Coordinates of N, CA and C in Angstrom, one line a residue:
X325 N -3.0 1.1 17.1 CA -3.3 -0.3 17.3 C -2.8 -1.1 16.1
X326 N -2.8 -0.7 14.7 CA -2.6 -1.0 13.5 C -0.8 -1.6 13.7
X327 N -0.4 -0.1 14.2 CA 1.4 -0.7 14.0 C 1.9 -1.7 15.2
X328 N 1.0 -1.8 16.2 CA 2.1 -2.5 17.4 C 1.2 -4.1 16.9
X329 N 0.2 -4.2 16.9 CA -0.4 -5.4 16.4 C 0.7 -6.1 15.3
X330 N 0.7 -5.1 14.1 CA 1.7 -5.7 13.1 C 2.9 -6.1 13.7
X331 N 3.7 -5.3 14.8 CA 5.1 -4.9 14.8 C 5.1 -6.5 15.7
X332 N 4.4 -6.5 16.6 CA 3.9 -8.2 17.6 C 4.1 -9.3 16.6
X333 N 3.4 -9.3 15.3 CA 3.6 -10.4 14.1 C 5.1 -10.4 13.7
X334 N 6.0 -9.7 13.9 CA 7.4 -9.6 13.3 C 7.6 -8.8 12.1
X335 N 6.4 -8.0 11.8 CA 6.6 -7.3 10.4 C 7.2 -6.2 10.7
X336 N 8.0 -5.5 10.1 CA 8.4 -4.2 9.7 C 7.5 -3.4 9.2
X337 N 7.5 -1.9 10.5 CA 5.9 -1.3 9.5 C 6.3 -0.1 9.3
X338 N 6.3 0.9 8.5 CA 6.6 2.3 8.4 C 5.4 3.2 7.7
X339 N 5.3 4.1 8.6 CA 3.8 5.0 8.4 C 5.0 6.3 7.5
X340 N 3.8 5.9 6.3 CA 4.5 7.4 5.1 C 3.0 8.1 5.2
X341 N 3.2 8.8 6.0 CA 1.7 10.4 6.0 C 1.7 10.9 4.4
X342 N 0.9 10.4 3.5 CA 0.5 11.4 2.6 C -0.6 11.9 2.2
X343 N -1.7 12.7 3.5 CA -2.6 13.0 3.4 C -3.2 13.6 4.5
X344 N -3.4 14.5 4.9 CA -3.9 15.6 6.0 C -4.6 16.7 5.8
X345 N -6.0 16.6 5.0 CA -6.6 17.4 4.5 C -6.1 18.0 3.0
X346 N -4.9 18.2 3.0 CA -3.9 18.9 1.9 C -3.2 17.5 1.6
X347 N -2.8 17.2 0.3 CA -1.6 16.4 0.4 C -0.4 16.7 0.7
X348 N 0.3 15.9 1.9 CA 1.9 16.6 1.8 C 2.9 16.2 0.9
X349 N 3.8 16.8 1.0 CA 5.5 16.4 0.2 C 5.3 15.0 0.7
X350 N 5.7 14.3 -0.7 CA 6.1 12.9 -1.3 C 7.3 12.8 -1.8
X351 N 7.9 12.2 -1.7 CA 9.3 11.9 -2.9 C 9.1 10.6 -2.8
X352 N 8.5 10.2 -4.0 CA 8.1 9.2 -4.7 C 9.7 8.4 -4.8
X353 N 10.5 9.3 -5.8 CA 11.8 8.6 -6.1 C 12.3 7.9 -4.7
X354 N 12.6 8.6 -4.0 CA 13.6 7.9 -2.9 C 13.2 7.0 -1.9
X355 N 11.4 7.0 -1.9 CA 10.8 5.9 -1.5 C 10.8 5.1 -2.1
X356 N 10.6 4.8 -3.5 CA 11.3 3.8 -4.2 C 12.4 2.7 -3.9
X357 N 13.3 3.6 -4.0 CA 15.0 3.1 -3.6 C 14.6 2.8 -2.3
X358 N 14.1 3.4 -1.3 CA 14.0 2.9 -0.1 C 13.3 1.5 0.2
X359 N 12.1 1.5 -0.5 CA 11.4 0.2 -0.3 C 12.0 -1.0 -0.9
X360 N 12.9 -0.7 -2.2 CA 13.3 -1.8 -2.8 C 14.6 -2.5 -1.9
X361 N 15.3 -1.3 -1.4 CA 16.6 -1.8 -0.9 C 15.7 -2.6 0.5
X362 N 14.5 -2.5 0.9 CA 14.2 -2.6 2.3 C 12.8 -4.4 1.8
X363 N 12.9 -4.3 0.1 CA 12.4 -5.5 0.1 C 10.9 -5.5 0.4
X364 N 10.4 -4.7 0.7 CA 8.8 -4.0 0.1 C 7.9 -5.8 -0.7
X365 N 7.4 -5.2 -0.3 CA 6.2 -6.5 -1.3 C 4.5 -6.9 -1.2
X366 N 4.4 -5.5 0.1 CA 2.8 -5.3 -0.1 C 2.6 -3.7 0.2
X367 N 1.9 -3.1 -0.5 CA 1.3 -1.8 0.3 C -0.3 -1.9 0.1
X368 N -0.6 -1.0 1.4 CA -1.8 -0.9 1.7 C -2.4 0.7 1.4
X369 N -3.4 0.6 1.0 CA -3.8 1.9 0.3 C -5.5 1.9 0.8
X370 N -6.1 3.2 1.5 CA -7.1 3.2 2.1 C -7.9 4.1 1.7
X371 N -8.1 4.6 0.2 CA -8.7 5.3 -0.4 C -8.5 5.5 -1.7
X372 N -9.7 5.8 -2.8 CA -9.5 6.1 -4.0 C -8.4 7.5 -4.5
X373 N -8.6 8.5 -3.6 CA -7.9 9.6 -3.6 C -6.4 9.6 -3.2
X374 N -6.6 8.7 -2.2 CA -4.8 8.6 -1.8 C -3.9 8.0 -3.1
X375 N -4.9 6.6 -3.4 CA -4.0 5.6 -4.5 C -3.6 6.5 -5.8
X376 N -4.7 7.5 -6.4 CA -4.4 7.8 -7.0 C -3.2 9.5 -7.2
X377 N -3.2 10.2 -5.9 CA -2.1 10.6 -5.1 C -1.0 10.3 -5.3
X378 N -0.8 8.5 -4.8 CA 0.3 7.6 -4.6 C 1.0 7.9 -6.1
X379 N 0.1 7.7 -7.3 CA 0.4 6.8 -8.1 C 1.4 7.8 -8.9
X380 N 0.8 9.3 -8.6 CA 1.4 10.4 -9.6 C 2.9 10.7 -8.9
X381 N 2.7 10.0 -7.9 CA 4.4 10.8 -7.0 C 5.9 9.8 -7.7
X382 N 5.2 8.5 -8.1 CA 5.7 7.6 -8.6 C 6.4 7.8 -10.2
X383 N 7.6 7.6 -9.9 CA 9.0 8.0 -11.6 C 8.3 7.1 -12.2
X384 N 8.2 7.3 -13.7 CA 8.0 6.5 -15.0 C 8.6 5.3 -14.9
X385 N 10.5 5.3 -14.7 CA 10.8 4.3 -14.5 C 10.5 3.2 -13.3
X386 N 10.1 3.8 -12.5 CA 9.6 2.9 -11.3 C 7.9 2.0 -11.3
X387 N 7.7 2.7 -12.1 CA 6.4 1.9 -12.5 C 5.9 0.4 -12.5
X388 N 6.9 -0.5 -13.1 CA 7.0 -1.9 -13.4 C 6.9 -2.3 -12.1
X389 N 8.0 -2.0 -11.0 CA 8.5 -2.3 -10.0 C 7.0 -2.1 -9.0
X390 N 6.8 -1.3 -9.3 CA 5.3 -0.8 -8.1 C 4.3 -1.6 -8.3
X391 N 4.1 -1.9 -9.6 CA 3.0 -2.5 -10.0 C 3.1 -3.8 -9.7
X392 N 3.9 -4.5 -10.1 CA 4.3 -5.5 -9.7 C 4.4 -6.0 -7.9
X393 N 3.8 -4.9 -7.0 CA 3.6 -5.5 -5.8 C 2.4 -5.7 -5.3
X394 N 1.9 -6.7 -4.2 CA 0.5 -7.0 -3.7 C 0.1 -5.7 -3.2
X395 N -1.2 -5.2 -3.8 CA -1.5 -4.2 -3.5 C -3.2 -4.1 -2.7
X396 N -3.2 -4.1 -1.2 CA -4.5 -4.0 -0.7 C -5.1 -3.0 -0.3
X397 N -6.4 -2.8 -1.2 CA -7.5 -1.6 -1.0 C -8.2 -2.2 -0.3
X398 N -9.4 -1.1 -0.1 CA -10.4 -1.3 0.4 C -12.0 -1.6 -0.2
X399 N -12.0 -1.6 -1.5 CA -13.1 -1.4 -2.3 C -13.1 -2.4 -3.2
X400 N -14.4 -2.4 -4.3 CA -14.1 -2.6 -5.5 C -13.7 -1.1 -6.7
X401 N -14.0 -0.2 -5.8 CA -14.0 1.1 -6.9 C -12.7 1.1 -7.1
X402 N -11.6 1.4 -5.4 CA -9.8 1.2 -5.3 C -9.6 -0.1 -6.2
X403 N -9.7 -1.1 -6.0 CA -9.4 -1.7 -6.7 C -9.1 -1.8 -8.6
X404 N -10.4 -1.1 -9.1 CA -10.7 -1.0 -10.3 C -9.8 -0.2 -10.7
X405 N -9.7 1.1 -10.0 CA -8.8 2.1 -10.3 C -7.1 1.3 -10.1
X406 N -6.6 0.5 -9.3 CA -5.7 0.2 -8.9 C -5.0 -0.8 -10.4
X407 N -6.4 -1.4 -10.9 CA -6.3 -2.5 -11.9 C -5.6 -1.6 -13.9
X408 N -6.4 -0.1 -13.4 CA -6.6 0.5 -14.6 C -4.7 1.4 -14.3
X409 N -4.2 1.7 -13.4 CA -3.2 2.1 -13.1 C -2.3 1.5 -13.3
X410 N -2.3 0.1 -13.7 CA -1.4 -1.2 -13.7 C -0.8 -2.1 -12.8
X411 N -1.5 -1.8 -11.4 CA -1.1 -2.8 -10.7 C -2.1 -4.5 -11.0
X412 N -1.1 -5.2 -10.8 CA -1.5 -6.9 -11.3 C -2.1 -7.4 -10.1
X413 N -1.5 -7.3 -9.0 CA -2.0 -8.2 -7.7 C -2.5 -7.3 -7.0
X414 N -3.6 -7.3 -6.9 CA -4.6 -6.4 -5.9 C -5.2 -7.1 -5.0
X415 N -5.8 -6.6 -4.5 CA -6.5 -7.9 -3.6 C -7.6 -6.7 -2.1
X416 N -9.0 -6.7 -2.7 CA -10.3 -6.0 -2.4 C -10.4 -6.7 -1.0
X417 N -10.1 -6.0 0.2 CA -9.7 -6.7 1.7 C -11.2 -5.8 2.1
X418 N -12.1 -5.5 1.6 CA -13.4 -5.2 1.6 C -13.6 -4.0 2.9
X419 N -12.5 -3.5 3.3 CA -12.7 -2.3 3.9 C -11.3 -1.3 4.3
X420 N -11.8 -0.6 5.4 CA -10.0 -0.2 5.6 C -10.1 0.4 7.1
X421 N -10.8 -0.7 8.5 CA -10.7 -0.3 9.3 C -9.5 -1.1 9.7
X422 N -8.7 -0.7 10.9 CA -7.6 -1.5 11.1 C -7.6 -3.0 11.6
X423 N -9.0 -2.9 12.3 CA -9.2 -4.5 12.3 C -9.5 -5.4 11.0
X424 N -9.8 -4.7 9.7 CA -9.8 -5.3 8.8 C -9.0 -5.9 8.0
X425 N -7.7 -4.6 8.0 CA -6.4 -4.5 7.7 C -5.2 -5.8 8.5
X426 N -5.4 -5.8 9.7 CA -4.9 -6.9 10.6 C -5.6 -8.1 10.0
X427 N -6.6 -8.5 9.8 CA -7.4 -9.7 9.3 C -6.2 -10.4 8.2
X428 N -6.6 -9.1 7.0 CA -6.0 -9.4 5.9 C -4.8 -9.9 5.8
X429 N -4.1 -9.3 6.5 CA -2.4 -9.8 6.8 C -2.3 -10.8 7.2
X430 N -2.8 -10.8 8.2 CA -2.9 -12.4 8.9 C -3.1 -13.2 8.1
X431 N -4.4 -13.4 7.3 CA -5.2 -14.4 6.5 C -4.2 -14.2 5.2
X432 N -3.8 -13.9 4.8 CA -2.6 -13.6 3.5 C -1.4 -13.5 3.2
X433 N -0.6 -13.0 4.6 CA 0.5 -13.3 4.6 C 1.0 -13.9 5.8
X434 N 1.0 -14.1 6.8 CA 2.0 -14.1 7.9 C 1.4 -16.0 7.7
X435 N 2.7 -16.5 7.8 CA 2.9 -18.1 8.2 C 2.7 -18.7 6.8
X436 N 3.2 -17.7 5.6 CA 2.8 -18.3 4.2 C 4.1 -18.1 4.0

């Protein structure tokens, strides 16, 4: 529901699986290069355990770059953690069902 809703808005959406009971293979690096060349400028993160997950797959030098994007959790706890990690622009979308997720986007980005 989450991706064709988005995909209807005109956004570009791409599901990166990193979490299935086990965490799977990440390559942090080449998602990097990939989001940058692809102009990246929000991710959405749906758990304390995932962000912090996220955060370790991520190169040293790509840090600035990550941090530096709109980042929406679901909490104030994600968020806290999100703040202490160094991301700047967070933004606590107060849950992480997909209708909540759709809200957010709408109300924050699309027609801005």
């Amino acid at each position: 529901m989450l991706y064709k809703t988005l995909q209807q808005t005109g956004a570009d959406v791409v599901y990166v699986e990193s979490y299935q009971r086990q965490w799977l293979g990440f390559d942090g690096e080449s998602k990097v290069i990939q989001w940058q060349s692809e102009a990246v400028d929000t991710l959405i993160v749906t758990s304390f355990e995932q962000l912090k997950f996220f955060a370790q797959q991520i190169p040293t030098q790509s840090k600035n770059w990550l941090h530096s994007l709109q980042l929406m959790v679901p909490s104030e706890r994600v968020a806290k953690l999100a703040s202490q990690l160094g991301f700047t622009q967070v933004h606590n979308i107060k849950g992480a069902s997909n209708q909540t997720i759709i809200d957010s986007i709408q109300a924050n980005y699309i027609g801005k």
